[in-house]
XYZ file of N, CA and C in Angstrom:
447
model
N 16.860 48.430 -20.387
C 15.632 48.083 -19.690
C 15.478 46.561 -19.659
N 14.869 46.251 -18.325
C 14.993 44.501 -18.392
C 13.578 44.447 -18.578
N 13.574 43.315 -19.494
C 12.111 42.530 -20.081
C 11.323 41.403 -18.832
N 11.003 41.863 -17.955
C 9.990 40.942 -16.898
C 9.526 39.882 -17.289
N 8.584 40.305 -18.742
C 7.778 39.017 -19.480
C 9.290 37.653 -19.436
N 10.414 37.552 -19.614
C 11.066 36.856 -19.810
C 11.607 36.488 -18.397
N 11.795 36.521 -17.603
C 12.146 36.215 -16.053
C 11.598 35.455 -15.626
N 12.023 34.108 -15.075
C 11.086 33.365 -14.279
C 10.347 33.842 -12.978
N 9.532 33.346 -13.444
C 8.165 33.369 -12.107
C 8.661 32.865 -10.748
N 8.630 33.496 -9.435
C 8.590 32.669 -8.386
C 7.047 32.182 -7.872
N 7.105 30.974 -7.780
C 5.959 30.253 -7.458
C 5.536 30.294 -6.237
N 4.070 30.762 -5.969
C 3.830 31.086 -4.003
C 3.724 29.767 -4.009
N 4.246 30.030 -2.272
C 3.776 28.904 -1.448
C 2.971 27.819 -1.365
N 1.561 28.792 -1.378
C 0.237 28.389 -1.189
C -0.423 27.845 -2.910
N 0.341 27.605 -3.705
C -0.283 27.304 -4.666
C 0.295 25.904 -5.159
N 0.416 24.966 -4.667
C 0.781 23.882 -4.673
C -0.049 22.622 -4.206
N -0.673 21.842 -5.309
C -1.532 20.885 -4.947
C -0.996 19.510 -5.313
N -1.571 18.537 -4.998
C -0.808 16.819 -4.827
C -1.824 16.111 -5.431
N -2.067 15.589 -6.738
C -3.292 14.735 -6.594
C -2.568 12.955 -7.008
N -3.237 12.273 -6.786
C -2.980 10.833 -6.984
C -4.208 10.397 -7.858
N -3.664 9.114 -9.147
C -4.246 8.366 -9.940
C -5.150 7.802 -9.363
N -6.341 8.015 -9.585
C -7.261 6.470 -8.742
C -7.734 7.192 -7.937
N -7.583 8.677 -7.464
C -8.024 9.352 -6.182
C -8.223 10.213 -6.768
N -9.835 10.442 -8.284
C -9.731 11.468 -8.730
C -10.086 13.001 -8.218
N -10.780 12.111 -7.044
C -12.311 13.043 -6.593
C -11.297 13.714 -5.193
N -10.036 13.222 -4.789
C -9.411 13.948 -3.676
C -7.764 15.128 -4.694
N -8.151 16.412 -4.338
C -6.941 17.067 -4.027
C -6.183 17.576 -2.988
N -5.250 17.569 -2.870
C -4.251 17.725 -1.864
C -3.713 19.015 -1.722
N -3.811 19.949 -0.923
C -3.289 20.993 -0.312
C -2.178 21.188 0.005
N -1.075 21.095 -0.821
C 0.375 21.000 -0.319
C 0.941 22.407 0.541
N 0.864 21.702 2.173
C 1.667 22.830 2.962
C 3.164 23.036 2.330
N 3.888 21.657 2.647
C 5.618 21.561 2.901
C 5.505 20.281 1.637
N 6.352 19.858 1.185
C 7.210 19.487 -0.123
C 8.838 19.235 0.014
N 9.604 18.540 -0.050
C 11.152 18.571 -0.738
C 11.665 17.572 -1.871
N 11.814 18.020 -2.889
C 12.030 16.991 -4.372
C 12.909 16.022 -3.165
N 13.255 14.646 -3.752
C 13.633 13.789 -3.081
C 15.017 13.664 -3.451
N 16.139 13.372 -2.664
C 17.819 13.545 -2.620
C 17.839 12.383 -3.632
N 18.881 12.354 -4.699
C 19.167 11.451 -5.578
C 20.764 11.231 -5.009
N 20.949 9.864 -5.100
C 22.499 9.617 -5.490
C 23.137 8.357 -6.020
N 24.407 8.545 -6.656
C 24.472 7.843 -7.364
C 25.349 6.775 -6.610
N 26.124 7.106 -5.536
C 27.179 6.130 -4.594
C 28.704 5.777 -5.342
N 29.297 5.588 -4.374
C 30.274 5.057 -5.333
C 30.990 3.757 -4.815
N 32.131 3.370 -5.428
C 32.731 2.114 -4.600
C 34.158 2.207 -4.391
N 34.993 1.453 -3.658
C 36.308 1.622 -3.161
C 36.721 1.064 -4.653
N 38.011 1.251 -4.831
C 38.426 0.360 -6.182
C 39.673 -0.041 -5.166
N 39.750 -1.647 -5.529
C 41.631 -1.837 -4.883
C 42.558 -1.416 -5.369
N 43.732 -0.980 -4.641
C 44.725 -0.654 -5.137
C 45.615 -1.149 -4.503
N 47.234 -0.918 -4.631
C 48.353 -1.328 -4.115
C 48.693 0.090 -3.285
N 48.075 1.228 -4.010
C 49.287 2.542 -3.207
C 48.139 2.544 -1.779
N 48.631 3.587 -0.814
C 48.414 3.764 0.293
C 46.707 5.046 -0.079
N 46.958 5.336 -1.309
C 45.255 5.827 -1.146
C 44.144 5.104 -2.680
N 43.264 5.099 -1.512
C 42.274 3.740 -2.540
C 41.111 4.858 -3.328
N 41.141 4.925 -4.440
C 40.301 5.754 -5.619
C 39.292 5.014 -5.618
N 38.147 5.924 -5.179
C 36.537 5.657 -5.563
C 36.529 5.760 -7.189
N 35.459 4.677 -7.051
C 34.849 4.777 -8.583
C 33.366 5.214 -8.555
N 32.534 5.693 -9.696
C 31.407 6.092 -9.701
C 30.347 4.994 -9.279
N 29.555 4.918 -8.709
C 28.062 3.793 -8.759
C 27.709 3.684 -10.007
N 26.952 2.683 -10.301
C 26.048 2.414 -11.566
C 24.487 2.164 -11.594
N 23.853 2.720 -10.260
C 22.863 3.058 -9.824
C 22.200 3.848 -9.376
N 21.503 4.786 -9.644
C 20.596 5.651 -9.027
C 19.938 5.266 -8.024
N 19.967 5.964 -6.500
C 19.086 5.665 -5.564
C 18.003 6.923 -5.223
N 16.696 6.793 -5.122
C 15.819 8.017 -5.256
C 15.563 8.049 -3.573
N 15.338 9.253 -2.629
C 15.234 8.878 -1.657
C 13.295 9.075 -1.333
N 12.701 8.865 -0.360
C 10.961 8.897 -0.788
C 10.576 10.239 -0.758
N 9.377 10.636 -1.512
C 8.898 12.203 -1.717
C 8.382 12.045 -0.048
N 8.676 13.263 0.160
C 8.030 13.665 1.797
C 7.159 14.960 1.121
N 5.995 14.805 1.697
C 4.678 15.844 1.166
C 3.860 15.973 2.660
N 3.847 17.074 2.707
C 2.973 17.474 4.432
C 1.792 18.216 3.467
N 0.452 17.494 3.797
C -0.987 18.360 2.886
C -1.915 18.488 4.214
N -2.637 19.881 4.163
C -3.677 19.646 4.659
C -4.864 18.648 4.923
N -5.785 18.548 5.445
C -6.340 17.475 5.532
C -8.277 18.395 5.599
N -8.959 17.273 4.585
C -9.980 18.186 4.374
C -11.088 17.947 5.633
N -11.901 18.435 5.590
C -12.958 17.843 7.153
C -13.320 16.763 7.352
N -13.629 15.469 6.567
C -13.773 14.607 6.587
C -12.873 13.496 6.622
N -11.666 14.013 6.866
C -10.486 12.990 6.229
C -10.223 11.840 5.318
N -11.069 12.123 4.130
C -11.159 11.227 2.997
C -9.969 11.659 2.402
N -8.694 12.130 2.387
C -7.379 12.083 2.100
C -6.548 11.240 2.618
N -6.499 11.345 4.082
C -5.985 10.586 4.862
C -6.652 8.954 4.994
N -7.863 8.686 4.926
C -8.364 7.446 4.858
C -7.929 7.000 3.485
N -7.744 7.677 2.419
C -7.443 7.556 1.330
C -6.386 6.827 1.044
N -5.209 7.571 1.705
C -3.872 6.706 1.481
C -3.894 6.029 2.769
N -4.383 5.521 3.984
C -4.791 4.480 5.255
C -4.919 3.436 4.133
N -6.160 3.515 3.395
C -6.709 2.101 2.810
C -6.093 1.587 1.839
N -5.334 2.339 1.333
C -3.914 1.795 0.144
C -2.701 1.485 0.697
N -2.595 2.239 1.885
C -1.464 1.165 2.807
C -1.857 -0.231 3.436
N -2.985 0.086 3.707
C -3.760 -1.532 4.087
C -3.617 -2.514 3.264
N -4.210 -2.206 1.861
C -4.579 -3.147 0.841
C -3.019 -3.373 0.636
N -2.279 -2.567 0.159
C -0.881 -3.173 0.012
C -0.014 -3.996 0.920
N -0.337 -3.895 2.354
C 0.391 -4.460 3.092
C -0.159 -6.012 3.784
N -1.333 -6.237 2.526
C -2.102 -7.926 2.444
C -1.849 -8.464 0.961
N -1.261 -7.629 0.366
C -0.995 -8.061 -1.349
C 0.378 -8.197 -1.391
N 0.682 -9.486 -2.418
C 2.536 -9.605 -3.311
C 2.367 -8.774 -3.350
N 1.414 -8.265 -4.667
C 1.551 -6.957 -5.744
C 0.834 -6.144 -5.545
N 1.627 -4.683 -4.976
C 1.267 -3.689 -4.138
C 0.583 -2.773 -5.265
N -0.424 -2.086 -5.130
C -1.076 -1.013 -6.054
C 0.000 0.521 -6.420
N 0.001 0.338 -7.260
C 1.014 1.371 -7.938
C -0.015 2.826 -8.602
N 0.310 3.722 -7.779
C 0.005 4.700 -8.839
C 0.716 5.748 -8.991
N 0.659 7.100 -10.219
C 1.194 7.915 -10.365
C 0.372 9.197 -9.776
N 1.990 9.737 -8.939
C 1.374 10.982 -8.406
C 2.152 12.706 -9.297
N 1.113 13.189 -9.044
C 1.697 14.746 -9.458
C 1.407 16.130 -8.640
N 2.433 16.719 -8.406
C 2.335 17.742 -7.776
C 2.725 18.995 -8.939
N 1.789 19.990 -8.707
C 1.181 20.996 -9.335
C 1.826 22.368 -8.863
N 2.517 23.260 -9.305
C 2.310 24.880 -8.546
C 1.680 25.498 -9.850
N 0.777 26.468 -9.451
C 0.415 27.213 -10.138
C 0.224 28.624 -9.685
N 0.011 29.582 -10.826
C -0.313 31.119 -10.435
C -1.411 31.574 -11.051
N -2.332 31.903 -10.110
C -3.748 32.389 -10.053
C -3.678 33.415 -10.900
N -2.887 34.160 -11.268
C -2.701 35.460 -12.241
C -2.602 34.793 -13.907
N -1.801 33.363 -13.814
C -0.742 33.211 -14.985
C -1.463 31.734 -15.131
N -2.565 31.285 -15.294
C -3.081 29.961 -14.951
C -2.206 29.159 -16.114
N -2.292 29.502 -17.186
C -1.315 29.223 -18.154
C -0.110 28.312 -18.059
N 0.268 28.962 -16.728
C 1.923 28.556 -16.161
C 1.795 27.776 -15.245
N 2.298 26.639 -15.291
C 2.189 25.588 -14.440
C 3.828 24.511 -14.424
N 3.598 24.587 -13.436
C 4.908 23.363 -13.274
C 4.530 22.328 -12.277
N 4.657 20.839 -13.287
C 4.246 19.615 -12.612
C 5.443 18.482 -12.580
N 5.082 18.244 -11.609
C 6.268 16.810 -11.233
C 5.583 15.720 -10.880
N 5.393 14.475 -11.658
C 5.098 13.306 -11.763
C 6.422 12.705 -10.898
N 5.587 11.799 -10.403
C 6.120 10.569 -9.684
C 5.542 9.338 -10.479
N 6.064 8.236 -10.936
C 5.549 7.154 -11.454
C 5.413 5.879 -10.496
N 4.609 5.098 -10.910
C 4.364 4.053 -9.826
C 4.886 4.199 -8.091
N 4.223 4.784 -7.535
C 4.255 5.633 -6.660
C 3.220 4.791 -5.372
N 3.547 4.270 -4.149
C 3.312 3.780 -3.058
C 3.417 4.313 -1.525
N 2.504 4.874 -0.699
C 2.740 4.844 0.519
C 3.709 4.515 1.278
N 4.631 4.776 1.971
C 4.996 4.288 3.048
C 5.259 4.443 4.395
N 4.531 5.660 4.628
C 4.369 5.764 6.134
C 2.987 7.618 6.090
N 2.242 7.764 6.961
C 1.668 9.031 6.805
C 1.575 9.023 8.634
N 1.750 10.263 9.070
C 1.298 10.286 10.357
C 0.139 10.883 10.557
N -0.374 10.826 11.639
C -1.480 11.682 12.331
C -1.590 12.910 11.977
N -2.809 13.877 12.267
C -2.216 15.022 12.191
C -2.384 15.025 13.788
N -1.375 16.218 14.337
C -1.573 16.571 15.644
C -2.270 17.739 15.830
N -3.152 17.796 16.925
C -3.623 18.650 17.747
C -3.735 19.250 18.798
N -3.676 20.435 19.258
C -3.457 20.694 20.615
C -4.589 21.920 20.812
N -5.484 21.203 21.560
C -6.434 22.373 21.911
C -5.966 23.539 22.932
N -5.121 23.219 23.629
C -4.432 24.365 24.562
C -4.015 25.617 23.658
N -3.717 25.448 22.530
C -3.122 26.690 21.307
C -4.102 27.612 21.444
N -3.629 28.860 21.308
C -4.449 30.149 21.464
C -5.047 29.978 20.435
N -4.536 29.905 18.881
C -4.981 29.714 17.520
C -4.573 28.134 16.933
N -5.545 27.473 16.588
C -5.248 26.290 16.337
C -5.385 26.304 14.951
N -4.252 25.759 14.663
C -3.792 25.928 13.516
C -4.786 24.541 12.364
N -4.639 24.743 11.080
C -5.322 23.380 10.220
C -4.577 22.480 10.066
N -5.760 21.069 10.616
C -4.716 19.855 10.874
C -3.952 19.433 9.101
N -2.914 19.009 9.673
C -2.241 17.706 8.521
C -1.433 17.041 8.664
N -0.933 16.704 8.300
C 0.220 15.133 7.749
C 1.610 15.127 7.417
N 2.243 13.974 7.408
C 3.607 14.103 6.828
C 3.094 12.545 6.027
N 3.354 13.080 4.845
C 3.035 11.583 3.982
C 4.619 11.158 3.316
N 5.172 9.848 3.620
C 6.231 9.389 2.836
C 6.208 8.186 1.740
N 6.339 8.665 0.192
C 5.921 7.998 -0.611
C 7.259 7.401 -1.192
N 7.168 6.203 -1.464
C 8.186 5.553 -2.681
C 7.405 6.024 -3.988
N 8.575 5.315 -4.890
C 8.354 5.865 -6.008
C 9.381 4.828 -7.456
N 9.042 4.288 -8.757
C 9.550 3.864 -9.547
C 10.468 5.163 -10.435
């Protein structure tokens, strides 16, 4: 007989929230999510024979969190990270904060899995789009692209 209690949980969809440091009073509705591609690169090494052996990198490159969130009625999410791309893009020293994204299970509140981002910056959010022609119009949101330390 297999023991369930011991099996990992698959985490719904819909239970995934985004909040940011400094933005206590906004949470984020995470539609879409992808952890960000890591790599390490490598380099040619010279040689004399006719095939040239890569060597490993000695750097980690992180690529930016892409997070698509709903957007609440007022768009104090979206003005949210607007005015921290603003302020940063008139400052040397850009405002850093840490973000975390959350899944949880409404059954298992207990169980949670979080992923911190550290010193963590804007760098691009779009519109949300709308199209009133849609039979069912769907809830607006975003594609937010964040750097990250």
């Amino acid at each position: 007989m297999i023991n369930t209690d011991s099996m990992p949980q698959v985490t719904s969809s819909d239970n995934w929230l985004m909040s940011i440091h400094g933005f206590e009073e906004m949470v984020y509705s995470v539609q879409a999510f992808s952890l960000p591609g890591i790599s390490l690169g490598s380099t040619p090494m010279p040689s004399k024979s006719n095939i040239i052996p890569d060597i490993t990198g000695d750097k980690l490159q992180f690529d930016p969190l892409s997070v698509t969130a709903l957007h609440d009625r007022r768009f104090l999410g979206y003005l949210s990270v607007f005015n921290w791309m603003t302020t940063n893009s008139k400052s040397d020293f850009p405002v850093l904060r840490d973000i975390i994204i959350t899944a949880f299970d409404p059954l298992r509140p207990e169980e949670r899995l979080r992923i911190k981002f550290f010193d963590a910056f804007p760098i691009a959010i779009n519109g949300p789009d709308y199209d009133r022609s849609e039979e069912h119009t769907s809830e607006l949101q975003s594609l937010m692209r964040i750097s990250y330390a």
